[in-house]
Short mmCIF file of N, CA and C in Angstrom, two decimals:
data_model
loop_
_atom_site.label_atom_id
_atom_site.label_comp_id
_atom_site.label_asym_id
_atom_site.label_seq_id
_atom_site.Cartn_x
_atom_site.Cartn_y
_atom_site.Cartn_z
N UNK A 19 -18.85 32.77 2.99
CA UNK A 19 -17.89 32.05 3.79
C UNK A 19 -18.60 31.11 4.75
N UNK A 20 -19.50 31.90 5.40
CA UNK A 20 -20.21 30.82 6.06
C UNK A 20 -20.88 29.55 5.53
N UNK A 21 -21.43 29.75 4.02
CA UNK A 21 -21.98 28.36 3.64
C UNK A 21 -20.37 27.71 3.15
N UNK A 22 -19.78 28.11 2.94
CA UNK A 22 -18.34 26.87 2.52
C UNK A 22 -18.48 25.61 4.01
N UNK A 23 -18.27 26.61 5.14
CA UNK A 23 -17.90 25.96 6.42
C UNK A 23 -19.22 25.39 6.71
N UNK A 24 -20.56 25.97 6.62
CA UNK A 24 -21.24 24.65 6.89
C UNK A 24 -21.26 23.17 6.23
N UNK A 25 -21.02 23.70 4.57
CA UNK A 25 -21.05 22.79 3.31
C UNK A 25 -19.77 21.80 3.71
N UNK A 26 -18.77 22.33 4.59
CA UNK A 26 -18.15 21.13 4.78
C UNK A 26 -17.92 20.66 6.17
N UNK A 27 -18.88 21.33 7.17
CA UNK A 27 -19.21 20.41 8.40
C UNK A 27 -20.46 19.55 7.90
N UNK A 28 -20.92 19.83 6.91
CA UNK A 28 -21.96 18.72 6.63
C UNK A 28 -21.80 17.39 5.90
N UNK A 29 -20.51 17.82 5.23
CA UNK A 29 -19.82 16.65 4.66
C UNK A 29 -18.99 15.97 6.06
N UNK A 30 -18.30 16.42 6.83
CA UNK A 30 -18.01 16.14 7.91
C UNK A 30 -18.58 14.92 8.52
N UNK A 31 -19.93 15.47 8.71
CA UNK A 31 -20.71 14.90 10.09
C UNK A 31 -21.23 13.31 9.03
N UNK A 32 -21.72 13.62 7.70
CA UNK A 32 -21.47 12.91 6.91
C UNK A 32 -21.02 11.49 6.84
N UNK A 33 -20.14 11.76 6.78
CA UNK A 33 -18.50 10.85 6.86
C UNK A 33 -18.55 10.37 8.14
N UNK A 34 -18.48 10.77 9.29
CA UNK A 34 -18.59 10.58 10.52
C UNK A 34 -19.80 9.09 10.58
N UNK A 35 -20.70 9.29 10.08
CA UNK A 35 -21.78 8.63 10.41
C UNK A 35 -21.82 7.37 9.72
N UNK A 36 -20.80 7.37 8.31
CA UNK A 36 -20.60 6.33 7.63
C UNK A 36 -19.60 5.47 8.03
N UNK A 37 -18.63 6.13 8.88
CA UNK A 37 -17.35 5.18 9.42
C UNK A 37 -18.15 4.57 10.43
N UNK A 38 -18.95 5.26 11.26
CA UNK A 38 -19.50 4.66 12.69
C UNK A 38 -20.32 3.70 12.38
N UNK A 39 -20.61 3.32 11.25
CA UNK A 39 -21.91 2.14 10.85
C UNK A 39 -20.97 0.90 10.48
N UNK A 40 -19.56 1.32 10.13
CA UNK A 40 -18.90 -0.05 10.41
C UNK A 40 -18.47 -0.64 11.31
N UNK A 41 -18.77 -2.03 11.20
CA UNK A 41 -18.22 -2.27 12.60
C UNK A 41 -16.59 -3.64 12.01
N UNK A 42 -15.56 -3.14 12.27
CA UNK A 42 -14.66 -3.74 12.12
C UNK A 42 -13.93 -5.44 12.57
N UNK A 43 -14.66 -5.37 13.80
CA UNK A 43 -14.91 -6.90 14.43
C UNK A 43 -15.52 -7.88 13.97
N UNK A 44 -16.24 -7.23 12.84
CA UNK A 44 -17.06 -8.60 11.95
C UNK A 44 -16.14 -9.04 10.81
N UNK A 45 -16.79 -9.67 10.14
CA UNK A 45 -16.19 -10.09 8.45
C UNK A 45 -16.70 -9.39 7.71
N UNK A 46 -17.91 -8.98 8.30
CA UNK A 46 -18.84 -7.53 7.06
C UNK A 46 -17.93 -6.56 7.00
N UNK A 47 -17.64 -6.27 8.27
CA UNK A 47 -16.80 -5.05 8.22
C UNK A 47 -15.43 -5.20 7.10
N UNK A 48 -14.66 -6.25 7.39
CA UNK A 48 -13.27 -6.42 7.24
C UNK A 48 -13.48 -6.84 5.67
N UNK A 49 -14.28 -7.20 5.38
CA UNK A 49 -13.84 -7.73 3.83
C UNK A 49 -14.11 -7.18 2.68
N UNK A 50 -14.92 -5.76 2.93
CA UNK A 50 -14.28 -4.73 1.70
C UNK A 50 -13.38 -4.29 1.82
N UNK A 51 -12.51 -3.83 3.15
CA UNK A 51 -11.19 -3.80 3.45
C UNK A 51 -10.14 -4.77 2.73
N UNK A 52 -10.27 -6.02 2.58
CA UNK A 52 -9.62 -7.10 2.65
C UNK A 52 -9.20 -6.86 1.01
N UNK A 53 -10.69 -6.96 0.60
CA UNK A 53 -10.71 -6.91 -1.06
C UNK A 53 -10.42 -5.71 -1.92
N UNK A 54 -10.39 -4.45 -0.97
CA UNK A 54 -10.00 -3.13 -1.74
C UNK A 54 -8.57 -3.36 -1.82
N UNK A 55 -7.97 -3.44 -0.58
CA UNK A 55 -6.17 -4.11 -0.37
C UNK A 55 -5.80 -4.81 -1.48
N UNK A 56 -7.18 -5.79 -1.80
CA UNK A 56 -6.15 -6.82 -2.99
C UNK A 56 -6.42 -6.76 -4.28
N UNK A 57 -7.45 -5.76 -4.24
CA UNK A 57 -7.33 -4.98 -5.71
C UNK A 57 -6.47 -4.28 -5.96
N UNK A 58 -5.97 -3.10 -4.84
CA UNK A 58 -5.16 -1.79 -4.84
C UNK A 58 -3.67 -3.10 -5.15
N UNK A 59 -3.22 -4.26 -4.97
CA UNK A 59 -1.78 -4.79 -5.06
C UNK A 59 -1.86 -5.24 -6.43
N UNK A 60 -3.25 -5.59 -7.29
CA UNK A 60 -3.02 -6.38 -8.32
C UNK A 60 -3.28 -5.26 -9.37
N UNK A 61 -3.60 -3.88 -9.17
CA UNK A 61 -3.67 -2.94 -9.93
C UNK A 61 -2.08 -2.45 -10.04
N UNK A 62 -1.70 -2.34 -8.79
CA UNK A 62 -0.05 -1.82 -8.55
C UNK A 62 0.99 -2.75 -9.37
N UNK A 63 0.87 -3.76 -9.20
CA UNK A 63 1.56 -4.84 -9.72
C UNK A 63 1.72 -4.84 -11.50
N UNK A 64 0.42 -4.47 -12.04
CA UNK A 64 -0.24 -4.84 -13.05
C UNK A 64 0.36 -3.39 -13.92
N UNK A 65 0.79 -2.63 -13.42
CA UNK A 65 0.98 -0.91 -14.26
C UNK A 65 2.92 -1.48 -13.64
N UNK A 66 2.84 -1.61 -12.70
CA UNK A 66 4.65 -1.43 -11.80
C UNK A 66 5.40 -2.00 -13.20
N UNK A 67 4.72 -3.25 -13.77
CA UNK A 67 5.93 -4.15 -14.87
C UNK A 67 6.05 -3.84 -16.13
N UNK A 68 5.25 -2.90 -17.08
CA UNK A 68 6.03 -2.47 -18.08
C UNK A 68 7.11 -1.35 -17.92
N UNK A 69 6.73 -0.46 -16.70
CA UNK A 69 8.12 0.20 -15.91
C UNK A 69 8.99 -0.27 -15.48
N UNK A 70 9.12 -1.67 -15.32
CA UNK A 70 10.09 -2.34 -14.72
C UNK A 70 10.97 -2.98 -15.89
N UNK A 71 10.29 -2.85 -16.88
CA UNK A 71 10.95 -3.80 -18.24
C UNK A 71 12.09 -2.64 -18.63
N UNK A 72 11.24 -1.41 -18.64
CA UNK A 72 11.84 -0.47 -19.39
C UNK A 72 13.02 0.01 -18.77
N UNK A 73 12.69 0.18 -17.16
CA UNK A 73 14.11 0.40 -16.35
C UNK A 73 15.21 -0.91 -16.33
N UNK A 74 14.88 -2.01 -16.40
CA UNK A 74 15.94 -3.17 -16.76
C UNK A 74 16.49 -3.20 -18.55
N UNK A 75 15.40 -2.84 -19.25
CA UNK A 75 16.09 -2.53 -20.27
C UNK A 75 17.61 -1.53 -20.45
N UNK A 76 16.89 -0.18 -20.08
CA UNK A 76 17.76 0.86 -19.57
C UNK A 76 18.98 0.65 -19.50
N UNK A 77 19.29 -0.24 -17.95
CA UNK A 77 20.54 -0.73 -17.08
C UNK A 77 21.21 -1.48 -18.16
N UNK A 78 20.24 -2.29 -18.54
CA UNK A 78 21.00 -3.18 -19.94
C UNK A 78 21.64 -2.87 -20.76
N UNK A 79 21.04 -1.68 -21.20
CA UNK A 79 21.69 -1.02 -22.74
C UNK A 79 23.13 -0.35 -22.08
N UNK A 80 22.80 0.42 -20.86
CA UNK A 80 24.50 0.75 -20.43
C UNK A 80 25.17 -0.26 -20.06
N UNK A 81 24.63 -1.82 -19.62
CA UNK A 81 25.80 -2.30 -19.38
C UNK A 81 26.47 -2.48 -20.24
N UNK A 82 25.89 -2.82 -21.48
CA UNK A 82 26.27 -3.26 -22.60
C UNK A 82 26.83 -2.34 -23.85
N UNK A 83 26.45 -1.19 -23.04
CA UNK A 83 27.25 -0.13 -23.53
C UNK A 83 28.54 0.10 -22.91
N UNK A 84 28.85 -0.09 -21.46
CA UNK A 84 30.00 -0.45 -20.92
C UNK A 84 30.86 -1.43 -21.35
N UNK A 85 30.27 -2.47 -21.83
CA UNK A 85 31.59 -3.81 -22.63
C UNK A 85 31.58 -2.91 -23.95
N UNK A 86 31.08 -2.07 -24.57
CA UNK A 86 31.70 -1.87 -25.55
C UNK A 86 32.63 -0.67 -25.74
N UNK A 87 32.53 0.02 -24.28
CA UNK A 87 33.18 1.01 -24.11
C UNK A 87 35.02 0.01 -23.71
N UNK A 88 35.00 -1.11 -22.64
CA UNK A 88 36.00 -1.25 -22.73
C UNK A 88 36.21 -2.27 -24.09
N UNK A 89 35.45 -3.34 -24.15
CA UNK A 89 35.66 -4.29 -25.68
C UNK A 89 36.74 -3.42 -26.85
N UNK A 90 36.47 -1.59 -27.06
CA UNK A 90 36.92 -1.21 -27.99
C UNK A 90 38.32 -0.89 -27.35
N UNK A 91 38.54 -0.96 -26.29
CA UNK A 91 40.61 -0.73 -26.16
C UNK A 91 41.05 -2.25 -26.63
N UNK A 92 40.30 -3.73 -26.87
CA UNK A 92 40.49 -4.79 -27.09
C UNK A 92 39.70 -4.83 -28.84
N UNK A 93 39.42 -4.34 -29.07
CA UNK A 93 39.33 -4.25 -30.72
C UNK A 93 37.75 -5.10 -30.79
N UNK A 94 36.63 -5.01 -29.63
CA UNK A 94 35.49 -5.99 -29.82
C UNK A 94 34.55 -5.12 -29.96
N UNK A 95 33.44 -5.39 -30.57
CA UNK A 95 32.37 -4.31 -30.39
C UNK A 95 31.11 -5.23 -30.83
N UNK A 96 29.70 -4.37 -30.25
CA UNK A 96 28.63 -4.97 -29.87
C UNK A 96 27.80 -4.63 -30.11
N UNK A 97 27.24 -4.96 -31.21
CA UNK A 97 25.70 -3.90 -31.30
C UNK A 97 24.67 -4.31 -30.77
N UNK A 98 24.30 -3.39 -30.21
CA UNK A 98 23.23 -3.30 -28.82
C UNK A 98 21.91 -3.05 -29.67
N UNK A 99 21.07 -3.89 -29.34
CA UNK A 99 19.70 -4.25 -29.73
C UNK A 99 18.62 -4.05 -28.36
N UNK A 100 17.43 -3.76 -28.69
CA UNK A 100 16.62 -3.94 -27.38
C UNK A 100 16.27 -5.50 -26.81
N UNK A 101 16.34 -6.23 -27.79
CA UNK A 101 16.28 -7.72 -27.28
C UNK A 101 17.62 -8.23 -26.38
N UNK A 102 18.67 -8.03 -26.51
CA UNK A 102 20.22 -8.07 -26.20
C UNK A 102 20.04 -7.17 -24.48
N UNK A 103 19.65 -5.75 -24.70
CA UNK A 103 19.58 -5.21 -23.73
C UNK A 103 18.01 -5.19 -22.75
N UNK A 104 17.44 -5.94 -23.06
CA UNK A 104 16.18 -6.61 -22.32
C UNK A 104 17.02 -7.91 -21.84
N UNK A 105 17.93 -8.59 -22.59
CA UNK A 105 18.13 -9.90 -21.65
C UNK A 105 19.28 -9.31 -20.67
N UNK A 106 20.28 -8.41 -21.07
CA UNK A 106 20.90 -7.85 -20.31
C UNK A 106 20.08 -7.84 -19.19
N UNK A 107 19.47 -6.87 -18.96
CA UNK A 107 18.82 -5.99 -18.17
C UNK A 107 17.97 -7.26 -17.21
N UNK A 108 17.03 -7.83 -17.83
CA UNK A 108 16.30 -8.55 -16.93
C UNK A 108 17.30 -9.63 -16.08
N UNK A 109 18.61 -10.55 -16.61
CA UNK A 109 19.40 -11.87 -16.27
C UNK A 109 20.47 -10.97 -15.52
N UNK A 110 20.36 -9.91 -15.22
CA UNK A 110 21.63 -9.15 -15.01
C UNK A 110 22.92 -9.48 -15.19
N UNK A 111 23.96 -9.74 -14.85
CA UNK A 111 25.15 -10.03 -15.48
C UNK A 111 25.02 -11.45 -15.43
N UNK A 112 24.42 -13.16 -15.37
CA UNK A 112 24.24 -13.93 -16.38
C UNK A 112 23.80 -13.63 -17.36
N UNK A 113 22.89 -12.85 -17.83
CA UNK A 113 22.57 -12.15 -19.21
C UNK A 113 23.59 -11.95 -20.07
N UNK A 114 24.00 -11.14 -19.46
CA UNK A 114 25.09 -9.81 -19.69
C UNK A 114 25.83 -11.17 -20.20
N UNK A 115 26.60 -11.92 -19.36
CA UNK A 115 27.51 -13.10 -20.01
C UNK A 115 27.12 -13.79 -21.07
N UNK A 116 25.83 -14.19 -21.17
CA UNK A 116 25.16 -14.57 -22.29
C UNK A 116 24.88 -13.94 -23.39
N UNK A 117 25.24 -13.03 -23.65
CA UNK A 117 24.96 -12.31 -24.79
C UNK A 117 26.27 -11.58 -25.45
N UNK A 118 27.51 -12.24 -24.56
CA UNK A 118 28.62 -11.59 -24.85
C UNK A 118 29.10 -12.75 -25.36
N UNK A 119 28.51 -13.98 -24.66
CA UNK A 119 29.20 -15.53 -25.17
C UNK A 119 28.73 -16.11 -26.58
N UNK A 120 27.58 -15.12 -26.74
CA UNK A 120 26.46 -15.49 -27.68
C UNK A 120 27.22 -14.87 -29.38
N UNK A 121 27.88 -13.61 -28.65
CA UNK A 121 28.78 -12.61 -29.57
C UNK A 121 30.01 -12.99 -29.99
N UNK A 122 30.58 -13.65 -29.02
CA UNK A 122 32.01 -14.17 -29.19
C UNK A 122 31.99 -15.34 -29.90
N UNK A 123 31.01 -16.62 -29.18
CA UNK A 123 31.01 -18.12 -29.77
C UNK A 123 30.30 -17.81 -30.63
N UNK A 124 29.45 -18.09 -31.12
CA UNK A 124 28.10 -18.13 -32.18
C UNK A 124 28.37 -17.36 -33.24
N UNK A 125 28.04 -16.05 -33.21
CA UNK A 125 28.59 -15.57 -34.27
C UNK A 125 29.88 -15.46 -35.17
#
């Protein structure tokens, strides 16, 4: 027990000695700061958007599962594609209109 607690006052004092050698008032200091920050946003950013496709997809496919829930008391129906419910999803209801106008006129 006793070597745990020295083993981690020695990491401690450690650490201690490495924060105190920065000095924050400079640009030395501040700009691995600066640049870890803007790695840590373009890593976040970079993983956040195929989750973001998939959750706008998602929303899409129910909205568009919703016009066909009411479309069918009106005799319309819609087959829902992931391309259809990706534009859904991403244009949100301009999408949504577009792909119903796309259903009605066009085809």
């Amino acid at each position: 027990m006793e070597e745990a607690e020295n083993a981690v006052r020695e990491i401690g004092t450690a650490a201690m000695d490495a924060v105190q050698g920065l000095d924050s008032a400079t640009l030395e200091g501040t700009m691995p700061f600066i640049v870890g920050v803007l790695i840590l946003l373009i890593v976040v950013k970079f993983f956040a958007l195929p989750f973001k496709l998939v959750w706008n997809g998602i929303i899409g496919a129910v909205a568009l599962w919703l016009v066909n829930l009411v479309g069918a008391l009106f005799g319309f129906g819609l087959k829902i594609t992931v391309v259809k419910a990706l534009i859904a999803g991403v244009f949100g209801v301009p999408g949504l209109l577009a792909v119903l106008c796309w259903e009605i006129f066009i085809k």
